[in-house]
Amino acid sequence: THNRLERINRVNPATVPTSQDTMKLTQCAASTGRHRCLIAPMPCSRAHNVRNPQHIASPFRHRVLRGLQPVKSEGVHIDANLLLAGSAAASIMMPAVWSYLRGQRFDTITAKDAALLLEDPGVRLVDIRVQRQIEAEGMPVMPGRDNQNLRIHAPWMRMVDGHYVRSNNFEDDVLFSGRVEDTTAFIIMDRSGDMTAKKAAEAVSRLKNTRSTRDVYVMSGGFAAWKFAGLPVDCTAEEGVCDVAPAVTQATEVVMEMEPGSANPVFRPKLLELLGPGKYSADELRQDVMSGLVIGVIALSLSMALGIASESTPAVGLTTAVVAGSIISVLGGSKVVIGGPTAAFIPIVVGIAHNYGVDGLVMATGMAGAMLVAMGATGLGAVIKYIPKPVVTGFTAGIATYIFSTQIKDFLGLGVPGILPQGTVVPAEFLEKVIFLSDHIPDAHVPSLALAAGCLALVLGWPKSWRNVLPPQIVAVVLGSTALLVMDGPMGMQSGIETIGSHFGADAIPHGLPLPHLPEGFDLNKLPALVSPAFTIALLAAIESLLCARVSDTMIDDRHNSNTELIAQGVANMASAAVGGLPATGALARTAANIRAGGRTPVAGIVHAATILAFMVFASPLAAYIPLPALSAVLVVVALNMGEWHNFKQLPGWPEKDAQLFLVAFFLTVLMDVAVAVELGMAAAVLLFVKDVTSTVHVRALPPAAP
C-alpha cells in the first residue's frame, strides 16, 4: 500500500508460523533422574505418556525436591541442581533474543523518513503526548495534506491524583479516531524519547486483526527530532510561539551522545570548573562541607558492611571508600557523584575471591581499572549508554536478591559461636545457600535476631524529613552498639551477639591508610585467567557509574563527561588495588543523598572521603563495639532499595522483548553468576542494536531522471 516507501525486511504473513505449528524445546526429567531433551509439538507429558504432569511443571523440580531431603548442618551438595538450573536459565536466552528479532512488530525510523511516509494518505501519525505538551511545543504538519487526517491524538499517559499513569483508553483513541482502515499504517511519536513510544507501538501492534495487515513505526527522537530536522510545525501555544529551545536541546544531546568523537575533551575533570576568581563562593563551600560530612557519616556504616559482605574486612571497605572515593571526586566527569565500594560488586568479589584468592581479586581490580581508563580514552563512554535498560535493571534486581541472601546469616546470628558446628561454611551458591539457611532458621540466635530486626525497623521507619540531618543508617548502628554495651555491661546479660571486635579482632580498623603493596601470593601467571573477571568488574563499574552520573544530571540540571568519568573510575580502581582495596564505582544512593544535602561540586565528595579517614585515624577503636546484626540490617535495606521490585509488577505492561530480557538477566544473575549475566546481556545488546539499525533501512522510489 505504500508507493513511496517499502520496507526491505517485510515478512510475508503466510510464512509466519502459528502457535500450533511452533516446535517447543521440552526438557523432561524421568523418575530415574536421567534428563532427555526432545523437540516435540506436544506437551512433555503427552510425549512421554506421563500420567501425572505435575512432575513436569519444572524441568528440575524432581531433582531439587530430592536434594532437599539430605540437607543437614554439615553442608549441602547439589551441584547437579545448580548445573541444571543454570542451563535452564541460559537456554531461554536464545529464545528470548530470537523472539525479539523475529517477533517485534514495529520499526524505528527517523523523522525525515516519517515525513516521507506521511505523504501517503494511508499513514497516520499517532501523537501520544499529553495536551499540555502539545500546547507548549506545537504539532507536526504536512503541506499538501489534510492535517485533520494526518494526526491522531492518543495520550499514552493521563493525570490521576497528581501523578501520570498509563491511559486505559489509548487503544480506543487510536482505533476509533475516524478514517482508520484495515490497511492504515501508524507512526508513533512521543515528546523526545523512544521507550514510551515503543511501549505504545507494542500496544498498537497487539490490537485485534492488526498484526499482518498494518505496519507500525516508531519515530526516533519524537517531536524533538521532528523540529530539529526542520520539518514544519503548527504552533498552538499562546501568541503562536512554540517552546522550541528545549526540543532543539534534547535533539542535540541525542546527536552528541551518538557521536563519541565530538568536540568535548576526552578528559576534563569537573573540579577544574571551580578554578578561577568568582567561580566558587564561600556559601557553596559551606554547603559542600556540610553535605560531605553527612555523606561521610552515611558511608562509614555502609563501607564497613560492604567490606564484611564481600567476605573481606571492614577496614578494606573503609580504605576503598577513602582512596577510590577521593580520586573519583577529584578526577571525575560529574560534579556530585560519590564513589566507593557498592553492593553491586558483592557477588562478583565473592566469586573471584573464592576462585582465585584475595591476590587474584586485587589483580582483577587493578586490571579492571586499566580497562576503564582504556574505555574512557578511546571514547567508549557514550557506547556504554546503549546497553538495554531491561538488561541493567534485570541483573541489578538479581544482585539485590543475592545481597539479601548473604545477610541472612548475620541477621539470624548464625555466626555466633556454638550455633553451628565448628568449621561449617555457608554455601556460596544461591540455591545451596537458600536451602542451607532455610534448614537452620530454627537455630537462629534470638538476641541477634531481635537487634537486627530493631535496627531494620528503625531505618525503614525513619522520617524522611530527618534523613538529611541525621542519617538513619548511622543512628541504627550507634543505637545498636549502645544497646549491646548496656546489655553486656551494666545489665550483665552476656548476649553473645557478634561484633566487629569479637569477629575481626580489637584492632580490626587501622589508624590510617595502608601503603601501596603487592598482595600476598601475587602471581603473574594468574593474569590470563583473570581477564574475564576483570572485564566483568570494568563493565559493571562503567554501567553503574554512568547510570549514577546520568541520574545526578537530572537532579542538578548539569551534563557529565562520560569519558572523563570512566577514566576517573579506572584510576580509582587501580589505586584501590594498590592498597589492597575492593572494586569501586559511583554509588547512586550516596550520590542522591549528597544532592539532597546540598552538595553541588566535587568538594563534597572530597570532604566525604576525609570524614571517613578522620574516623579511621581518631576513632577506630570505637568500631570494635559495632554489632554485626546492625550492619546486616543496613545492607538488607540497601538490597530492598536497590532491587526496584516494582518492575516485576509492571512486567505485563512492558514490551514483550523487554520483559524477556529483564527476566533472563535476573535469573542468570541469581542462578548462575553476575559475570554470565553481564556478558550475555552485552551479547543481547549487540543483537538488539543490529536489529534496530537494520530495521531502519528502507527503499524509496525516486522520480525519473530528466532526459
XYZ file of C-alpha atoms in Angstrom:
707
model
C 0.000 0.000 0.000
C 2.969 2.324 0.261
C 4.129 3.561 -3.132
C 6.809 5.896 -1.846
C 8.492 3.771 0.781
C 8.759 -0.009 1.166
C 10.487 -1.897 3.939
C 13.165 -4.294 2.824
C 12.568 -6.677 5.668
C 8.785 -7.078 5.313
C 7.741 -10.511 6.500
C 5.189 -12.416 4.499
C 2.371 -13.166 6.976
C 1.782 -16.510 5.333
C 5.269 -17.650 6.281
C 4.976 -16.779 9.965
C 4.310 -19.989 11.944
C 1.289 -20.061 14.186
C 1.326 -21.130 17.812
C 0.088 -24.588 16.781
C 2.985 -25.025 14.356
C 5.672 -23.790 16.745
C 8.082 -26.509 17.814
C 8.839 -26.261 21.506
C 12.021 -27.487 23.082
C 10.917 -29.573 26.072
C 13.206 -30.819 28.773
C 11.924 -33.684 30.848
C 13.064 -35.383 33.996
C 12.335 -39.052 34.334
C 11.827 -40.668 37.683
C 15.300 -42.157 37.442
C 16.869 -38.694 37.430
C 18.046 -39.009 33.816
C 17.321 -35.985 31.647
C 16.393 -36.026 27.983
C 15.601 -33.194 25.586
C 13.437 -33.539 22.506
C 11.692 -31.296 20.053
C 8.013 -32.089 20.058
C 4.855 -30.214 19.056
C 3.080 -31.556 22.131
C 3.394 -31.230 25.914
C 6.077 -33.225 27.632
C 3.519 -35.326 29.488
C 1.983 -36.466 26.199
C 5.313 -37.121 24.545
C 6.418 -39.370 27.402
C 2.979 -40.662 28.342
C 3.401 -39.425 31.903
C 0.229 -39.822 33.914
C 0.926 -37.027 36.383
C 2.117 -33.931 34.531
C 2.660 -32.076 37.794
C 6.148 -33.520 37.988
C 6.973 -31.904 34.649
C 5.965 -28.380 35.707
C 9.631 -27.543 36.140
C 12.469 -29.389 34.368
C 14.469 -29.621 37.572
C 11.616 -29.905 40.089
C 12.150 -33.570 40.843
C 15.877 -33.331 41.421
C 15.618 -30.231 43.612
C 12.986 -31.829 45.822
C 15.124 -34.908 46.157
C 18.095 -32.700 47.048
C 16.152 -31.111 49.878
C 15.900 -34.296 51.892
C 19.521 -34.895 52.950
C 20.241 -31.229 53.788
C 21.874 -31.030 57.217
C 24.087 -28.633 59.048
C 27.253 -30.284 57.806
C 26.747 -28.900 54.309
C 24.806 -29.114 51.078
C 25.989 -30.603 47.792
C 23.545 -30.133 44.954
C 25.856 -29.271 42.108
C 23.644 -31.150 39.666
C 20.744 -28.903 40.609
C 22.826 -25.787 40.098
C 24.041 -27.020 36.741
C 20.540 -27.864 35.620
C 19.065 -24.609 36.930
C 21.773 -22.590 35.211
C 21.290 -24.479 31.986
C 17.548 -23.894 32.119
C 18.069 -20.172 32.673
C 20.674 -19.947 29.922
C 18.503 -21.899 27.496
C 15.880 -19.178 27.487
C 18.360 -16.530 26.372
C 18.333 -17.516 22.719
C 14.544 -17.931 22.501
C 14.152 -14.524 24.122
C 16.519 -12.814 21.718
C 15.129 -14.795 18.781
C 11.617 -13.816 19.799
C 12.706 -10.205 19.685
C 14.470 -10.497 16.356
C 11.505 -12.208 14.708
C 8.608 -11.066 16.857
C 8.935 -7.268 17.081
C 6.069 -5.837 15.089
C 7.289 -2.279 14.571
C 10.264 -0.469 13.053
C 12.191 2.559 14.294
C 12.510 5.328 11.694
C 13.942 8.838 11.598
C 11.830 11.990 11.497
C 12.651 12.600 7.828
C 11.627 9.054 6.897
C 8.425 9.619 8.851
C 7.736 12.732 6.801
C 8.185 10.718 3.599
C 5.768 8.080 4.825
C 3.205 10.656 5.888
C 2.889 11.858 2.302
C 0.827 8.694 1.833
C -2.813 9.254 2.951
C -2.823 5.672 4.259
C -0.335 6.544 7.027
C -1.468 8.225 10.266
C 0.670 9.899 12.917
C -0.229 8.818 16.474
C 0.771 11.645 18.833
C 0.979 10.156 22.353
C 1.945 13.394 24.133
C -0.373 14.900 26.723
C -2.336 18.004 25.789
C -0.179 20.290 27.918
C 2.950 19.280 25.998
C 1.217 19.800 22.657
C 0.079 23.284 23.654
C 3.605 24.224 24.713
C 5.511 22.661 21.803
C 3.174 22.559 18.808
C 2.143 19.864 16.329
C 3.733 18.421 13.169
C 2.060 19.372 9.888
C 2.437 18.195 6.287
C 1.948 20.697 3.449
C -0.482 19.438 0.836
C -2.277 17.072 3.200
C -5.375 17.482 5.340
C -3.840 17.804 8.803
C -7.037 16.628 10.475
C -6.497 13.313 8.713
C -2.775 13.379 9.432
C -2.629 13.188 13.226
C -4.331 11.040 15.866
C -4.072 12.403 19.380
C -3.993 9.401 21.720
C -2.250 10.239 25.031
C -0.298 7.337 26.466
C -0.428 8.835 29.977
C -3.171 10.552 31.966
C -3.160 12.518 35.195
C -4.565 10.754 38.288
C -4.224 12.302 41.767
C -1.330 14.463 40.639
C 0.588 11.581 39.020
C 0.769 10.355 35.447
C -0.412 6.791 34.894
C -0.906 4.653 31.789
C -4.136 5.601 29.991
C -6.692 2.798 29.684
C -8.258 4.477 26.638
C -5.152 4.564 24.469
C -6.132 1.723 22.123
C -9.681 3.060 21.745
C -8.359 6.538 20.978
C -6.351 5.040 18.125
C -8.934 2.693 16.632
C -11.975 4.957 16.923
C -10.349 8.212 15.884
C -12.017 8.075 12.453
C -10.682 7.208 8.998
C -8.790 4.200 10.317
C -8.939 1.368 7.797
C -7.686 -2.199 7.988
C -4.606 -1.214 5.997
C -3.860 2.059 7.813
C -0.234 2.305 8.953
C 0.699 4.115 12.172
C 3.732 6.185 13.167
C 4.033 6.549 16.951
C 5.511 9.846 18.158
C 6.452 10.837 21.711
C 7.946 14.069 23.006
C 11.648 13.256 22.767
C 12.367 9.653 23.735
C 11.771 6.212 22.275
C 10.979 3.973 25.281
C 7.399 5.172 25.819
C 6.792 5.282 22.078
C 7.931 1.656 21.762
C 5.534 0.614 24.510
C 2.729 2.386 22.668
C 3.794 0.707 19.414
C 3.634 -2.682 21.096
C 0.111 -1.899 22.275
C -0.967 -0.860 18.780
C 0.664 -3.958 17.281
C -1.359 -6.198 19.602
C -4.683 -4.734 18.519
C -7.084 -7.291 17.058
C -6.559 -8.172 13.397
C -3.631 -5.787 13.013
C -0.558 -8.000 13.148
C -0.473 -8.932 9.463
C -2.362 -6.060 7.810
C -0.932 -2.911 9.372
C 2.550 -1.502 9.706
C 3.617 0.254 12.916
C 6.613 2.585 13.143
C 8.281 4.498 15.989
C 9.707 7.945 15.238
C 13.169 8.023 16.801
C 13.686 11.156 18.890
C 9.999 12.032 18.872
C 8.713 15.540 18.256
C 12.072 16.997 19.325
C 13.730 15.242 16.378
C 10.926 16.434 14.064
C 11.619 20.083 14.940
C 15.369 19.612 14.931
C 15.157 18.239 11.383
C 13.499 21.488 10.283
C 10.166 19.874 9.419
C 7.022 22.068 9.511
C 5.348 22.706 12.865
C 1.997 24.260 13.760
C 2.369 26.321 16.949
C -0.680 26.084 19.196
C 0.776 27.908 22.182
C -0.344 31.364 23.204
C 0.619 34.066 20.652
C 1.748 31.308 18.319
C 5.174 30.938 19.933
C 6.327 27.346 20.416
C 8.779 26.264 23.083
C 11.457 25.412 20.517
C 14.614 25.703 22.621
C 14.095 22.662 24.884
C 13.282 20.435 21.927
C 16.370 21.522 19.979
C 18.488 20.968 23.080
C 17.187 17.416 23.564
C 17.725 16.536 19.923
C 21.220 17.999 20.040
C 22.001 15.854 23.088
C 20.966 12.725 21.194
C 23.321 13.612 18.343
C 26.190 14.325 20.746
C 25.721 11.029 22.568
C 25.740 9.066 19.329
C 28.996 10.708 18.228
C 31.690 10.000 20.800
C 34.213 11.865 18.695
C 32.589 15.246 19.342
C 34.303 18.438 20.386
C 34.069 17.541 24.070
C 37.510 16.760 25.521
C 38.154 13.158 26.484
C 39.474 14.099 29.914
C 38.405 17.248 31.711
C 37.610 16.830 35.426
C 34.695 18.846 36.753
C 36.869 20.085 39.610
C 38.677 22.349 37.107
C 35.476 24.349 36.651
C 35.890 25.677 40.197
C 39.278 27.233 39.452
C 39.368 30.952 38.849
C 38.087 34.042 40.616
C 34.352 34.185 41.225
C 33.649 30.600 40.227
C 33.291 29.164 43.734
C 31.750 31.115 46.578
C 32.027 30.741 50.343
C 28.364 29.739 50.567
C 28.937 26.928 48.086
C 31.951 25.751 50.095
C 29.877 25.724 53.285
C 27.112 23.680 51.620
C 29.608 21.200 50.180
C 31.372 20.745 53.519
C 28.110 20.104 55.364
C 26.945 17.678 52.671
C 30.321 15.903 52.674
C 30.123 15.407 56.440
C 26.634 13.900 56.163
C 27.625 11.551 53.331
C 30.825 10.595 55.156
C 28.792 9.510 58.178
C 26.451 7.504 55.924
C 29.390 5.891 54.132
C 31.026 4.828 57.400
C 28.488 2.126 58.192
C 27.932 1.189 54.550
C 31.633 0.787 53.781
C 32.220 -1.461 56.781
C 29.103 -3.501 55.964
C 30.157 -3.870 52.317
C 33.643 -4.944 53.344
C 32.196 -7.672 55.570
C 29.608 -8.729 52.967
C 32.411 -9.096 50.411
C 33.954 -11.676 52.760
C 36.809 -9.285 53.481
C 37.242 -6.964 56.493
C 35.568 -3.676 57.450
C 38.964 -1.990 57.156
C 39.160 -2.903 53.468
C 35.770 -1.319 52.862
C 36.798 1.907 54.605
C 40.117 2.019 52.753
C 38.310 1.660 49.421
C 35.895 4.460 50.299
C 38.745 6.847 51.181
C 41.141 6.093 48.330
C 38.729 5.452 45.469
C 36.135 7.949 46.687
C 38.595 10.848 46.810
C 40.056 10.071 43.369
C 36.614 9.794 41.740
C 35.690 13.216 43.130
C 38.982 14.858 42.118
C 39.203 13.415 38.586
C 35.555 12.618 37.807
C 33.426 13.959 34.975
C 30.427 14.588 37.233
C 30.098 17.272 39.871
C 28.239 15.310 42.520
C 28.924 11.569 42.076
C 30.090 9.901 45.302
C 32.356 6.919 44.688
C 33.341 3.945 46.780
C 32.525 0.269 47.298
C 28.985 -0.633 46.244
C 26.644 -3.532 46.821
C 26.588 -4.389 43.114
C 30.116 -5.805 43.347
C 29.425 -8.200 46.231
C 28.627 -11.346 44.201
C 31.478 -10.657 41.771
C 34.008 -10.025 44.539
C 32.971 -13.113 46.479
C 33.158 -15.312 43.391
C 36.620 -14.058 42.356
C 37.977 -14.395 45.903
C 36.722 -17.986 46.117
C 38.107 -18.983 42.723
C 41.384 -17.051 42.585
C 42.111 -15.960 46.156
C 42.447 -12.483 47.633
C 45.518 -11.793 45.497
C 43.512 -12.676 42.394
C 40.779 -10.242 43.452
C 43.291 -7.424 43.880
C 44.851 -8.188 40.492
C 41.446 -8.300 38.793
C 40.535 -4.940 40.346
C 43.724 -3.357 39.010
C 43.173 -4.873 35.558
C 39.596 -3.603 35.558
C 40.895 -0.127 36.330
C 43.215 -0.258 33.325
C 40.309 -1.382 31.132
C 38.169 1.526 32.350
C 40.928 4.000 31.534
C 41.173 2.492 28.050
C 37.383 2.747 27.590
C 37.408 6.419 28.510
C 40.498 7.272 26.489
C 39.039 5.694 23.339
C 35.693 7.471 23.709
C 33.596 4.431 24.616
C 31.737 6.309 27.337
C 28.813 7.066 25.013
C 28.626 3.453 23.816
C 28.030 2.080 27.326
C 24.828 4.130 27.498
C 23.172 1.989 24.837
C 23.083 -1.206 26.879
C 19.351 -2.027 27.066
C 17.731 -0.849 30.270
C 15.957 -4.213 30.857
C 19.354 -5.934 30.980
C 20.692 -3.430 33.520
C 17.584 -3.499 35.730
C 17.411 -7.292 35.473
C 20.848 -8.037 36.795
C 20.512 -5.190 39.324
C 17.447 -6.929 40.769
C 19.376 -10.215 40.705
C 22.290 -8.644 42.572
C 19.893 -7.242 45.179
C 18.441 -10.722 45.670
C 21.929 -12.175 46.117
C 22.894 -9.444 48.605
C 19.779 -10.119 50.651
C 20.681 -13.808 50.828
C 24.209 -13.000 52.047
C 22.881 -11.028 55.029
C 20.569 -13.706 56.410
C 23.409 -15.419 58.275
C 24.374 -12.360 60.337
C 20.748 -11.211 60.592
C 19.823 -14.521 62.243
C 23.006 -14.613 64.287
C 24.127 -17.950 62.873
C 27.745 -16.857 63.161
C 27.606 -16.780 66.964
C 29.957 -19.464 68.351
C 28.105 -22.630 69.234
C 25.127 -22.061 66.924
C 26.589 -24.087 64.060
C 29.107 -26.945 64.269
C 32.676 -25.746 64.152
C 34.003 -25.481 60.607
C 30.576 -25.180 58.985
C 30.662 -22.840 55.986
C 27.589 -21.286 54.429
C 27.479 -22.313 50.742
C 28.363 -19.572 48.261
C 25.928 -20.572 45.503
C 22.463 -19.067 45.761
C 20.328 -22.219 45.708
C 22.579 -24.078 48.110
C 22.651 -21.045 50.400
C 18.859 -20.700 50.449
C 18.413 -24.383 51.287
C 21.124 -24.266 53.965
C 19.739 -21.154 55.664
C 16.164 -22.438 55.480
C 17.289 -25.581 57.240
C 18.885 -23.533 60.043
C 16.181 -20.940 60.695
C 15.192 -22.756 63.937
C 18.808 -22.323 65.124
C 18.616 -18.502 64.965
C 20.277 -16.596 67.816
C 17.341 -14.720 69.387
C 19.275 -11.677 70.757
C 20.983 -11.150 67.392
C 17.686 -11.513 65.524
C 15.960 -9.061 67.863
C 18.744 -6.484 67.486
C 18.798 -6.822 63.677
C 15.004 -6.568 63.449
C 15.021 -3.460 65.621
C 17.691 -1.768 63.507
C 15.829 -2.707 60.329
C 12.574 -1.240 61.638
C 14.382 1.939 62.687
C 15.976 2.500 59.261
C 12.765 1.748 57.347
C 10.586 3.857 59.644
C 12.919 6.848 59.972
C 11.064 10.066 58.948
C 12.130 11.350 55.548
C 12.380 14.903 56.823
C 15.124 13.834 59.242
C 17.273 11.871 56.775
C 19.340 14.812 55.529
C 20.074 15.965 59.087
C 20.584 12.601 60.779
C 21.089 9.549 58.503
C 19.146 6.521 59.789
C 21.990 4.104 58.986
C 24.383 5.680 61.452
C 21.574 6.068 64.021
C 20.832 2.342 63.787
C 24.498 1.432 64.211
C 25.008 3.805 67.154
C 21.832 2.747 68.959
C 22.562 -0.921 68.279
C 26.065 -0.574 69.683
C 24.739 1.305 72.719
C 22.083 -1.319 73.377
C 24.688 -4.067 73.176
C 27.014 -2.250 75.586
C 24.153 -1.812 78.051
C 23.137 -5.472 77.832
C 26.660 -6.814 78.164
C 27.782 -4.160 80.690
C 25.543 -2.905 83.476
C 22.825 -5.484 82.819
C 25.348 -8.344 82.703
C 23.279 -10.337 80.189
C 26.215 -11.553 78.091
C 24.033 -11.644 74.984
C 26.677 -13.312 72.814
C 25.971 -11.007 69.847
C 28.913 -10.839 67.456
C 30.687 -7.508 66.990
C 33.438 -6.294 64.703
C 35.869 -6.638 67.597
C 34.873 -10.198 68.507
C 34.878 -11.369 64.884
C 37.829 -9.469 63.379
C 39.832 -8.513 66.471
C 40.091 -5.400 68.602
C 42.420 -3.756 66.066
C 40.180 -4.514 63.076
C 40.213 -0.852 61.947
C 43.739 0.603 61.480
C 44.653 4.163 62.458
C 45.308 5.197 58.866
C 45.654 4.009 55.281
C 47.976 1.191 54.237
C 50.884 1.919 51.923
C 50.812 0.592 48.346
C 51.924 -3.020 48.313
C 51.628 -6.262 46.372
C 49.122 -8.773 47.761
C 50.395 -11.893 49.456
C 50.699 -14.718 46.931
C 50.930 -12.354 43.944
C 51.480 -14.447 40.811
C 51.657 -13.058 37.272
C 50.700 -16.461 35.888
C 47.119 -15.777 37.023
C 46.735 -12.801 34.694
C 45.321 -14.697 31.664
C 42.659 -16.383 33.786
C 41.662 -13.052 35.348
C 40.879 -11.266 32.070
C 37.232 -12.305 32.057
C 36.565 -11.449 35.751
C 38.360 -8.133 35.296
C 36.224 -7.321 32.250
C 33.094 -8.058 34.272
C 34.238 -5.660 37.016
C 35.089 -2.984 34.449
C 31.809 -3.309 32.591
C 29.703 -3.251 35.743
C 31.681 -0.282 37.101
C 31.154 1.594 33.824
C 27.425 0.884 33.768
C 26.876 1.797 37.421
C 28.991 4.962 37.302
C 27.446 6.341 34.101
C 23.956 5.472 35.287
C 24.693 7.308 38.529
C 26.065 10.303 36.600
C 23.025 10.484 34.305
C 20.587 10.356 37.216
C 22.515 13.058 39.060
C 22.451 15.244 35.932
C 18.667 15.294 36.016
C 18.706 16.238 39.717
C 21.069 19.239 39.384
C 20.448 20.205 35.726
C 24.006 19.502 34.602
C 25.761 17.382 31.983
C 28.566 14.982 32.844
C 31.525 13.958 30.684
C 31.212 10.191 30.334
C 34.758 9.568 29.092
C 36.271 11.606 31.912
C 34.125 9.697 34.384
C 35.367 6.338 33.066
C 38.998 7.429 33.266
C 38.482 8.588 36.854
C 36.822 5.283 37.739
C 39.761 3.418 36.213
C 42.404 5.383 38.108
C 40.404 4.953 41.333
C 40.219 1.181 40.924
C 43.927 0.896 40.177
C 44.699 2.966 43.289
C 42.312 0.837 45.352
C 44.048 -2.316 44.149
C 47.429 -0.827 45.078
C 46.393 -0.619 48.755
C 44.510 -3.945 48.761
C 41.034 -2.440 48.408
C 37.828 -3.549 46.669
C 36.413 -2.500 43.286
C 34.727 0.897 43.363
C 32.251 2.867 41.278
C 29.667 5.610 41.603
C 27.158 4.933 44.403
C 23.694 6.087 43.373
C 22.150 6.169 46.873
C 25.050 8.158 48.352
C 25.058 10.492 45.332
C 21.341 11.195 45.712
C 21.834 11.827 49.432
C 24.684 14.192 48.603
C 22.439 16.228 46.310
C 19.592 16.318 48.816
C 22.036 17.508 51.498
C 23.106 20.449 49.322
C 26.296 19.169 47.654
C 26.865 20.681 44.207
C 30.590 20.291 43.465
C 33.309 17.621 43.785
C 34.385 19.249 47.048
C 31.550 17.406 48.818
C 32.985 14.059 47.683
C 36.452 15.033 48.869
C 35.085 16.018 52.293
C 33.196 12.703 52.426
C 36.458 10.781 51.983
C 38.241 12.991 54.520
C 35.483 12.309 57.065
C 35.983 8.551 56.777
C 39.755 8.956 57.061
C 39.335 11.095 60.190
C 37.240 8.340 61.754
C 39.957 5.782 60.993
C 42.674 7.987 62.486
C 40.925 9.223 65.638
C 38.007 6.895 66.429
C 38.844 3.475 65.001
C 38.734 1.693 68.427
C 35.026 2.507 68.680
C 34.317 0.331 65.622
C 35.094 -2.793 67.672
C 31.771 -2.373 69.524
C 29.589 -2.271 66.373
C 27.331 -5.387 66.267
C 27.289 -7.363 63.037
C 23.462 -7.770 63.069
C 23.140 -3.966 62.916
C 25.371 -3.825 59.838
C 23.425 -6.670 58.252
C 20.203 -4.688 58.766
C 21.781 -1.733 56.960
C 22.655 -3.928 53.973
C 19.204 -5.518 53.951
C 17.785 -2.022 53.450
C 20.311 -1.437 50.663
C 19.134 -4.622 48.931
C 15.465 -3.692 49.336
C 16.045 -0.241 47.840
C 18.360 -1.475 45.120
C 16.083 -4.123 43.612
C 13.444 -1.801 42.087
C 10.887 -4.514 42.765
C 8.087 -2.516 41.149
C 9.494 -3.657 37.803
C 8.135 -7.149 38.408
C 4.637 -5.742 38.902
C 4.918 -3.691 35.719
C 6.248 -6.518 33.541
C 2.821 -7.336 31.975
C 2.718 -3.810 30.557
C 6.255 -3.910 29.146
C 7.047 -4.737 25.528
C 7.498 -8.484 25.185
C 11.191 -8.422 24.348
C 11.977 -6.050 27.253
C 10.210 -8.338 29.722
C 12.073 -11.370 28.378
C 15.477 -9.696 28.603
C 14.726 -8.487 32.138
C 13.793 -11.973 33.349
C 16.727 -13.601 31.574
C 19.216 -11.174 33.157
C 17.587 -11.607 36.578
C 17.602 -15.419 36.611
C 21.100 -15.676 35.127
C 22.387 -13.392 37.879
C 20.661 -15.292 40.681
C 21.121 -18.868 39.479
C 24.473 -18.640 37.755
C 26.732 -15.611 38.020
C 26.782 -11.859 37.513
C 29.612 -12.312 35.021
C 27.447 -14.595 32.890
C 24.515 -12.173 33.094
C 26.664 -9.193 32.117
C 28.412 -10.953 29.233
C 25.244 -12.478 27.788
C 23.494 -9.175 28.353
C 26.141 -7.465 26.269
C 25.700 -10.077 23.536
C 21.955 -9.450 23.593
C 22.594 -5.703 23.452
C 24.683 -6.126 20.302
C 21.985 -8.229 18.647
C 19.283 -5.735 19.561
C 21.380 -2.844 18.292
C 21.954 -4.604 14.970
C 18.218 -5.262 14.709
C 17.387 -1.616 15.412
C 19.861 -0.454 12.771
C 18.784 -2.879 10.068
C 15.091 -2.168 10.664
C 15.603 1.464 9.628
C 16.887 0.555 6.141
C 14.281 1.433 3.515
C 13.969 1.748 -0.236
C 12.383 4.922 -1.665
C 11.229 5.336 -5.244
C 12.915 8.347 -6.884
C 11.459 10.378 -9.786
C 12.873 9.512 -13.203
C 15.939 11.438 -14.245
C 15.427 14.301 -16.646
C 16.346 13.473 -20.263
